[in-house]
Amino acid sequence: MITTENSDALAQRLADSGLRSTPQRGLVYEALLKTRDHPTADELYVRVKSDLPTISLATVYNCLETLVHCHLVRAVNFERGPTRYCPNLQPHAHFHDDDTGETHDIDLPASLLHQVNAVLPGGYHSSSIEIIFRGKSPHRRASATKA
Amino acid sequence: MITTENSDALAQRLADSGLRSTPQRGLVYEALLKTRDHPTADELYVRVKSDLPTISLATVYNCLETLVHCHLVRAVNFERGPTRYCPNLQPHAHFHDDDTGETHDIDLPASLLHQVNAVLPGGYHSSSIEIIFRGKSPHRRASATKA
DNA sequence: CTTGATGTTTAGAATGATTCTAATTCTGTA
DNA sequence: TACAGAATTAGAATCATTCTAAACATCAAG
Ligand SMILES: [Mn+2]
Ligand SMILES: [Mn+2]
Ligand SMILES: [Zn+2]
Ligand SMILES: [Zn+2]
């Protein structure tokens, strides 16, 4: 799920913004695509360091800022916690599981977005709508219990 | 809009939680009710200091935590900005004006909340839904241009 | 190829909202 | 009045993030 298509998309978007394609940017984006669990900058730092041990946390922040700016990644905030990052570009909401702390994507049909938008009184024009749920999500079964 | 009714509500809620009614708590809550512009803790600190110059910022934070805990006030977070506080207990969304930075309340009919809730796949149970709009809101007219 | 301009990365310092700590002050009751 | 627990206070600590300044890399001339 990583390869050429995404890799090209990245190079393309960077070029569109007059930015260079670098190993750091590629690896941060790749790490984000590989495990779609809404990691924080710190978590990505750890993951990317195994491939590029010299990368710095500042660079991870810089790359993420760039990716968000290129519209390849969304920044997700929940209460006062560290910002999380999401490569899902479809319209979706976030569900925060109170028990596990996990963040799940919830697809949002366009019709719902219209309904939500319709509650705005006259004169309001929204450029974005963010929806966040909190609660309990179905426990995914342990994929295999070892010995 | 401040007086006995709200004042009693505060005393009552505090008592319910085994907490004391103090001048600091009263003033912070009053300041929140008086100007419903979703102030930050710092802004409330400034406002309350004119009535009680000895109050500390830590106390403002403590009082807000207490008020949130008593369900008299909602904490509102937007991206990485400082937490804002809202005494509107009705179900409502927040609209952040990109130009002015102001935060406005948007009433949410129960029917919409149901619709939103309905997008959750089976097994998800939400205990709260938060909706945040960004965009442009109607300019309220300057109430009188001086000179 | 050099060279310079510019973009990028890096380590570490700085920032800023919030929380914590420890001491002091209050309040309600014995 | 005296004490226990609650609340307030000033200032230190925390922590995610941003900033700074220096080192590096890359590209486009010359
Ligand atoms: Mn973060
Ligand atoms: Mn705040
Ligand atoms: Zn997401
Ligand atoms: Zn509000």
Tab-separated table of C-alpha atoms (C1' of nucleotides) and ligand atoms in Angstrom:
chain	number	residue	atom	x	y	z
A	1	MET	CA	0.000	0.000	0.000
A	2	ILE	CA	2.981	2.339	-0.018
A	3	THR	CA	4.887	2.107	-3.301
A	4	THR	CA	5.020	4.059	-6.505
A	5	GLU	CA	1.539	5.448	-6.589
A	6	ASN	CA	1.794	7.175	-3.236
A	7	SER	CA	5.429	7.914	-3.700
A	8	ASP	CA	4.638	9.682	-6.959
A	9	ALA	CA	1.730	11.513	-5.386
A	10	LEU	CA	4.119	12.825	-2.779
A	11	ALA	CA	6.753	13.909	-5.298
A	12	GLN	CA	4.035	15.521	-7.390
A	13	ARG	CA	2.461	17.455	-4.548
A	14	LEU	CA	5.819	18.621	-3.316
A	15	ALA	CA	6.768	19.789	-6.803
A	16	ASP	CA	3.443	21.615	-7.078
A	17	SER	CA	4.391	23.615	-4.013
A	18	GLY	CA	7.945	24.196	-5.223
A	19	LEU	CA	9.322	21.887	-2.548
A	20	ARG	CA	11.919	19.140	-2.850
A	21	SER	CA	11.380	15.452	-2.453
A	22	THR	CA	13.683	14.292	0.337
A	23	PRO	CA	14.282	10.954	2.044
A	24	GLN	CA	12.958	12.395	5.291
A	25	ARG	CA	9.684	13.516	3.741
A	26	GLY	CA	9.315	10.218	1.950
A	27	LEU	CA	9.915	8.170	5.068
A	28	VAL	CA	7.581	10.177	7.265
A	29	TYR	CA	4.804	9.904	4.687
A	30	GLU	CA	5.505	6.198	4.219
A	31	ALA	CA	5.371	5.574	7.957
A	32	LEU	CA	2.049	7.350	8.070
A	33	LEU	CA	0.614	5.233	5.268
A	34	LYS	CA	1.973	1.994	6.641
A	35	THR	CA	0.260	2.105	10.012
A	36	ARG	CA	-2.893	4.153	9.995
A	37	ASP	CA	-3.276	4.535	13.707
A	38	HIS	CA	-3.083	8.338	13.897
A	39	PRO	CA	0.396	8.516	15.378
A	40	THR	CA	1.855	11.561	17.081
A	41	ALA	CA	5.010	13.273	15.866
A	42	ASP	CA	6.949	11.476	18.596
A	43	GLU	CA	5.607	8.098	17.591
A	44	LEU	CA	6.494	8.746	13.956
A	45	TYR	CA	9.939	9.876	15.052
A	46	VAL	CA	10.524	6.499	16.688
A	47	ARG	CA	9.193	4.605	13.684
A	48	VAL	CA	11.179	6.518	11.111
A	49	LYS	CA	14.384	6.411	13.138
A	50	SER	CA	14.682	2.676	12.551
A	51	ASP	CA	15.055	3.407	8.832
A	52	LEU	CA	16.967	6.653	9.134
A	53	PRO	CA	18.640	6.802	12.547
A	54	THR	CA	19.970	10.313	12.013
A	55	ILE	CA	16.590	11.975	11.540
A	56	SER	CA	15.685	14.546	14.156
A	57	LEU	CA	12.375	15.206	15.849
A	58	ALA	CA	12.426	18.746	14.467
A	59	THR	CA	12.587	17.279	10.990
A	60	VAL	CA	9.632	15.035	11.681
A	61	TYR	CA	7.695	18.127	12.706
A	62	ASN	CA	8.916	19.960	9.609
A	63	CYS	CA	7.953	17.094	7.312
A	64	LEU	CA	4.521	16.792	8.876
A	65	GLU	CA	3.940	20.501	8.481
A	66	THR	CA	4.917	20.165	4.831
A	67	LEU	CA	2.670	17.153	4.255
A	68	VAL	CA	-0.276	18.922	5.844
A	69	HIS	CA	0.429	21.974	3.743
A	70	CYS	CA	0.456	19.798	0.598
A	71	HIS	CA	-2.902	18.305	1.616
A	72	LEU	CA	-1.532	14.782	1.786
A	73	VAL	CA	-2.085	14.468	5.519
A	74	ARG	CA	-4.554	15.823	8.053
A	75	ALA	CA	-3.612	17.001	11.530
A	76	VAL	CA	-6.051	15.782	14.151
A	77	ASN	CA	-6.402	17.312	17.592
A	78	PHE	CA	-8.275	15.905	20.509
A	79	GLU	CA	-8.624	17.951	23.660
A	80	ARG	CA	-5.170	18.956	24.802
A	81	GLY	CA	-3.344	15.855	23.605
A	82	PRO	CA	-0.461	15.921	21.159
A	83	THR	CA	-1.449	16.408	17.532
A	84	ARG	CA	-2.061	13.199	15.619
A	85	TYR	CA	-1.626	12.700	11.898
A	86	CYS	CA	-3.888	10.968	9.413
A	87	PRO	CA	-3.250	10.130	5.747
A	88	ASN	CA	-6.928	9.407	5.054
A	89	LEU	CA	-8.049	12.115	2.674
A	90	GLN	CA	-11.676	11.016	2.414
A	91	PRO	CA	-14.200	13.049	4.416
A	92	HIS	CA	-14.273	11.318	7.756
A	93	ALA	CA	-14.843	11.868	11.451
A	94	HIS	CA	-12.734	10.590	14.322
A	95	PHE	CA	-13.813	8.305	17.102
A	96	HIS	CA	-11.731	8.312	20.260
A	97	ASP	CA	-12.071	5.193	22.315
A	98	ASP	CA	-12.170	6.186	25.984
A	99	ASP	CA	-10.796	2.828	27.082
A	100	THR	CA	-7.972	2.186	24.655
A	101	GLY	CA	-7.154	5.750	23.646
A	102	GLU	CA	-7.251	4.611	20.031
A	103	THR	CA	-8.522	6.864	17.270
A	104	HIS	CA	-10.657	5.359	14.503
A	105	ASP	CA	-11.794	6.818	11.215
A	106	ILE	CA	-15.537	7.040	10.598
A	107	ASP	CA	-16.550	7.573	6.993
A	108	LEU	CA	-18.914	10.454	6.450
A	109	PRO	CA	-21.346	10.375	3.539
A	110	ALA	CA	-21.634	13.643	1.663
A	111	SER	CA	-25.325	13.711	2.543
A	112	LEU	CA	-24.494	13.910	6.226
A	113	LEU	CA	-22.052	16.718	5.679
A	114	HIS	CA	-24.800	18.596	3.892
A	115	GLN	CA	-27.188	18.032	6.771
A	116	VAL	CA	-24.630	19.257	9.243
A	117	ASN	CA	-23.834	22.262	7.126
A	118	ALA	CA	-27.528	23.059	6.944
A	119	VAL	CA	-27.716	23.887	10.650
A	120	LEU	CA	-25.642	27.012	10.083
A	121	PRO	CA	-27.709	30.197	10.272
A	122	GLY	CA	-27.710	32.542	7.286
A	123	GLY	CA	-24.476	34.383	6.668
A	124	TYR	CA	-22.257	31.591	7.970
A	125	HIS	CA	-19.992	29.900	5.428
A	126	SER	CA	-17.938	26.977	6.617
A	127	SER	CA	-14.727	25.966	4.902
A	128	SER	CA	-14.371	22.846	7.018
A	129	ILE	CA	-16.365	20.689	9.372
A	130	GLU	CA	-14.763	18.520	11.993
A	131	ILE	CA	-16.642	15.850	13.898
A	132	ILE	CA	-15.235	14.025	16.874
A	133	PHE	CA	-16.901	11.201	18.756
A	134	ARG	CA	-15.864	9.844	22.122
A	135	GLY	CA	-16.984	6.573	23.557
A	136	LYS	CA	-16.487	2.860	23.267
A	137	SER	CA	-15.635	1.104	20.060
A	138	PRO	CA	-16.015	-2.595	19.275
A	139	HIS	CA	-13.076	-4.593	20.547
A	140	ARG	CA	-11.239	-5.992	17.590
A	141	ARG	CA	-10.439	-9.615	18.359
A	142	ALA	CA	-6.859	-10.466	19.215
A	143	SER	CA	-5.609	-11.827	15.900
A	144	ALA	CA	-4.095	-14.924	17.544
A	145	THR	CA	-3.311	-15.684	21.143
A	146	LYS	CA	0.245	-16.900	21.366
A	147	ALA	CA	1.043	-20.016	23.398
B	1	MET	CA	-28.332	37.426	33.421
B	2	ILE	CA	-26.078	36.507	36.326
B	3	THR	CA	-27.884	36.798	39.634
B	4	THR	CA	-29.589	34.429	41.995
B	5	GLU	CA	-30.711	31.754	39.608
B	6	ASN	CA	-27.259	31.025	38.274
B	7	SER	CA	-25.635	31.749	41.582
B	8	ASP	CA	-27.879	29.178	43.229
B	9	ALA	CA	-27.247	26.697	40.458
B	10	LEU	CA	-23.551	27.041	41.156
B	11	ALA	CA	-23.898	26.641	44.921
B	12	GLN	CA	-26.158	23.659	44.337
B	13	ARG	CA	-23.862	21.900	41.906
B	14	LEU	CA	-20.860	22.482	44.111
B	15	ALA	CA	-22.711	21.108	47.124
B	16	ASP	CA	-23.738	18.074	45.090
B	17	SER	CA	-20.069	17.323	44.552
B	18	GLY	CA	-19.149	18.005	48.154
B	19	LEU	CA	-17.329	21.196	47.200
B	20	ARG	CA	-17.458	24.625	48.773
B	21	SER	CA	-18.881	27.757	47.307
B	22	THR	CA	-16.083	30.323	47.259
B	23	PRO	CA	-15.809	33.894	45.994
B	24	GLN	CA	-13.265	32.773	43.411
B	25	ARG	CA	-15.540	30.099	41.975
B	26	GLY	CA	-18.456	32.494	41.968
B	27	LEU	CA	-16.541	35.221	40.191
B	28	VAL	CA	-15.076	32.947	37.556
B	29	TYR	CA	-18.492	31.514	36.781
B	30	GLU	CA	-20.040	34.978	36.768
B	31	ALA	CA	-17.388	36.281	34.382
B	32	LEU	CA	-18.123	33.374	32.091
B	33	LEU	CA	-21.853	34.073	32.101
B	34	LYS	CA	-21.446	37.791	31.671
B	35	THR	CA	-19.530	37.715	28.398
B	36	ARG	CA	-20.173	34.602	26.402
B	37	ASP	CA	-17.269	34.895	24.039
B	38	HIS	CA	-15.501	31.644	24.955
B	39	PRO	CA	-12.648	33.224	26.871
B	40	THR	CA	-9.396	31.480	27.728
B	41	ALA	CA	-8.219	30.996	31.290
B	42	ASP	CA	-5.891	33.964	30.860
B	43	GLU	CA	-8.657	36.193	29.620
B	44	LEU	CA	-10.858	35.197	32.542
B	45	TYR	CA	-7.956	35.842	34.878
B	46	VAL	CA	-7.739	39.426	33.649
B	47	ARG	CA	-11.502	39.925	33.884
B	48	VAL	CA	-11.834	38.495	37.360
B	49	LYS	CA	-8.801	40.325	38.694
B	50	SER	CA	-10.633	43.633	38.427
B	51	ASP	CA	-13.114	42.342	41.019
B	52	LEU	CA	-10.674	40.310	43.091
B	53	PRO	CA	-7.144	41.574	42.491
B	54	THR	CA	-5.548	38.885	44.629
B	55	ILE	CA	-6.822	35.924	42.604
B	56	SER	CA	-4.126	33.828	40.959
B	57	LEU	CA	-4.049	32.258	37.528
B	58	ALA	CA	-3.693	28.854	39.162
B	59	THR	CA	-6.956	29.478	40.965
B	60	VAL	CA	-8.683	30.419	37.733
B	61	TYR	CA	-7.522	27.085	36.302
B	62	ASN	CA	-8.662	25.308	39.464
B	63	CYS	CA	-12.066	26.964	39.372
B	64	LEU	CA	-12.555	26.166	35.704
B	65	GLU	CA	-11.643	22.554	36.308
B	66	THR	CA	-14.201	22.474	39.088
B	67	LEU	CA	-16.909	24.115	36.977
B	68	VAL	CA	-16.290	21.683	34.139
B	69	HIS	CA	-16.408	18.815	36.588
B	70	CYS	CA	-19.752	20.077	37.919
B	71	HIS	CA	-21.094	20.254	34.359
B	72	LEU	CA	-21.739	23.981	34.550
B	73	VAL	CA	-19.177	24.818	31.906
B	74	ARG	CA	-17.767	23.149	28.806
B	75	ALA	CA	-14.118	23.239	27.824
B	76	VAL	CA	-13.657	23.877	24.116
B	77	ASN	CA	-10.491	23.109	22.210
B	78	PHE	CA	-9.620	24.227	18.741
B	79	GLU	CA	-6.471	22.969	17.113
B	80	ARG	CA	-3.568	23.726	19.412
B	81	GLY	CA	-4.906	26.950	20.835
B	82	PRO	CA	-5.497	27.545	24.527
B	83	THR	CA	-8.613	25.925	25.953
B	84	ARG	CA	-11.688	28.104	25.854
B	85	TYR	CA	-14.643	27.936	28.205
B	86	CYS	CA	-18.342	28.029	27.474
B	87	PRO	CA	-21.286	28.237	29.900
B	88	ASN	CA	-23.826	27.237	27.232
B	89	LEU	CA	-25.139	23.868	28.333
B	90	GLN	CA	-27.444	23.290	25.367
B	91	PRO	CA	-26.233	20.900	22.687
B	92	HIS	CA	-24.312	23.125	20.315
B	93	ALA	CA	-21.447	23.207	17.876
B	94	HIS	CA	-18.717	25.818	17.606
B	95	PHE	CA	-17.963	28.003	14.654
B	96	HIS	CA	-14.507	29.531	14.471
B	97	ASP	CA	-14.307	32.619	12.336
B	98	ASP	CA	-11.062	32.483	10.359
B	99	ASP	CA	-10.917	36.268	10.070
B	100	THR	CA	-11.774	37.454	13.549
B	101	GLY	CA	-10.756	34.409	15.557
B	102	GLU	CA	-14.094	34.597	17.315
B	103	THR	CA	-15.960	31.478	18.402
B	104	HIS	CA	-19.729	31.351	17.991
B	105	ASP	CA	-22.255	28.879	19.295
B	106	ILE	CA	-24.390	27.024	16.753
B	107	ASP	CA	-27.491	25.355	18.154
B	108	LEU	CA	-27.845	21.721	17.231
B	109	PRO	CA	-31.293	20.172	16.983
B	110	ALA	CA	-31.580	16.744	18.553
B	111	SER	CA	-32.563	15.368	15.150
B	112	LEU	CA	-29.202	16.342	13.717
B	113	LEU	CA	-27.351	14.726	16.585
B	114	HIS	CA	-29.281	11.545	15.860
B	115	GLN	CA	-28.345	11.698	12.198
B	116	VAL	CA	-24.718	12.194	13.049
B	117	ASN	CA	-24.797	9.398	15.550
B	118	ALA	CA	-26.308	7.143	12.926
B	119	VAL	CA	-23.148	7.143	10.825
B	120	LEU	CA	-21.358	5.083	13.452
B	121	PRO	CA	-20.889	1.459	12.419
B	122	GLY	CA	-22.292	-1.288	14.618
B	123	GLY	CA	-20.515	-1.731	17.923
B	124	TYR	CA	-19.616	1.926	18.335
B	125	HIS	CA	-21.244	3.771	21.209
B	126	SER	CA	-20.549	7.470	21.514
B	127	SER	CA	-20.828	9.286	24.810
B	128	SER	CA	-20.266	12.664	23.212
B	129	ILE	CA	-20.203	14.299	19.806
B	130	GLU	CA	-18.273	17.444	19.088
B	131	ILE	CA	-18.734	19.460	15.929
B	132	ILE	CA	-16.481	22.318	14.926
B	133	PHE	CA	-16.912	24.554	11.900
B	134	ARG	CA	-14.330	26.905	10.484
B	135	GLY	CA	-15.029	29.660	8.048
B	136	LYS	CA	-16.537	33.103	7.789
B	137	SER	CA	-19.394	34.300	9.915
B	138	PRO	CA	-21.672	37.256	9.243
B	139	HIS	CA	-20.083	40.491	10.349
B	140	ARG	CA	-22.076	41.864	13.218
B	141	ARG	CA	-22.520	45.563	12.559
B	142	ALA	CA	-20.397	47.966	14.566
B	143	SER	CA	-22.890	49.071	17.201
B	144	ALA	CA	-22.085	52.762	16.671
B	145	THR	CA	-19.240	54.501	14.920
B	146	LYS	CA	-17.862	57.099	17.284
B	147	ALA	CA	-17.170	60.729	16.149
C	1	DC	C1'	33.617	20.699	-12.663
C	2	DT	C1'	33.379	25.058	-9.209
C	3	DT	C1'	30.404	28.199	-7.053
C	4	DG	C1'	26.714	30.461	-5.027
C	5	DA	C1'	21.852	30.528	-3.955
C	6	DT	C1'	18.418	28.340	-1.866
C	7	DG	C1'	16.141	24.704	0.357
C	8	DT	C1'	16.549	21.263	4.076
C	9	DT	C1'	17.998	19.128	8.143
C	10	DT	C1'	19.716	19.215	12.667
C	11	DA	C1'	20.546	19.954	17.824
C	12	DG	C1'	19.416	22.470	21.182
C	13	DA	C1'	17.219	26.646	23.170
C	14	DA	C1'	12.945	29.008	23.769
C	15	DT	C1'	7.907	29.241	24.201
C	16	DG	C1'	3.480	28.909	26.201
C	17	DA	C1'	-0.446	26.666	28.149
C	18	DT	C1'	-1.177	23.908	31.753
C	19	DT	C1'	-0.193	21.211	35.906
C	20	DC	C1'	2.238	20.406	40.047
C	21	DT	C1'	4.269	21.531	44.655
C	22	DA	C1'	4.463	23.204	49.001
C	23	DA	C1'	3.192	26.690	51.840
C	24	DT	C1'	-0.535	29.619	53.514
C	25	DT	C1'	-5.257	30.856	54.348
C	26	DC	C1'	-10.177	29.623	55.097
C	27	DT	C1'	-14.253	27.304	56.835
C	28	DG	C1'	-17.038	24.316	59.164
C	29	DT	C1'	-17.492	21.819	62.999
C	30	DA	C1'	-16.190	19.872	67.543
D	1	DT	C1'	-11.199	28.543	70.379
D	2	DA	C1'	-8.884	24.692	67.905
D	3	DC	C1'	-8.352	21.512	64.408
D	4	DA	C1'	-9.069	19.002	60.040
D	5	DG	C1'	-9.922	19.320	55.568
D	6	DA	C1'	-10.650	22.340	51.591
D	7	DA	C1'	-9.117	25.997	48.823
D	8	DT	C1'	-5.946	29.405	47.269
D	9	DT	C1'	-1.541	31.057	46.043
D	10	DA	C1'	3.215	31.850	43.852
D	11	DG	C1'	6.332	29.866	41.583
D	12	DA	C1'	8.574	25.681	39.650
D	13	DA	C1'	8.011	21.934	36.485
D	14	DT	C1'	6.109	19.725	32.335
D	15	DC	C1'	5.664	18.839	27.632
D	16	DA	C1'	4.364	19.490	22.871
D	17	DT	C1'	5.728	22.489	19.700
D	18	DT	C1'	8.321	26.238	17.486
D	19	DC	C1'	12.372	28.845	16.853
D	20	DT	C1'	17.359	29.677	15.982
D	21	DA	C1'	21.546	29.223	13.943
D	22	DA	C1'	24.627	26.306	11.990
D	23	DA	C1'	25.697	22.408	8.938
D	24	DC	C1'	24.307	19.987	4.649
D	25	DA	C1'	22.487	19.038	0.185
D	26	DT	C1'	20.977	20.197	-4.333
D	27	DC	C1'	20.302	22.865	-8.378
D	28	DA	C1'	21.554	26.065	-11.915
D	29	DA	C1'	24.616	28.741	-13.884
D	30	DG	C1'	29.336	30.104	-15.276
E	1	MN	MN	2.161	16.456	17.950
E	2	MN	MN	-6.623	27.503	28.572
E	3	ZN	ZN	-8.353	9.984	10.327
E	4	ZN	ZN	-20.081	27.280	23.190
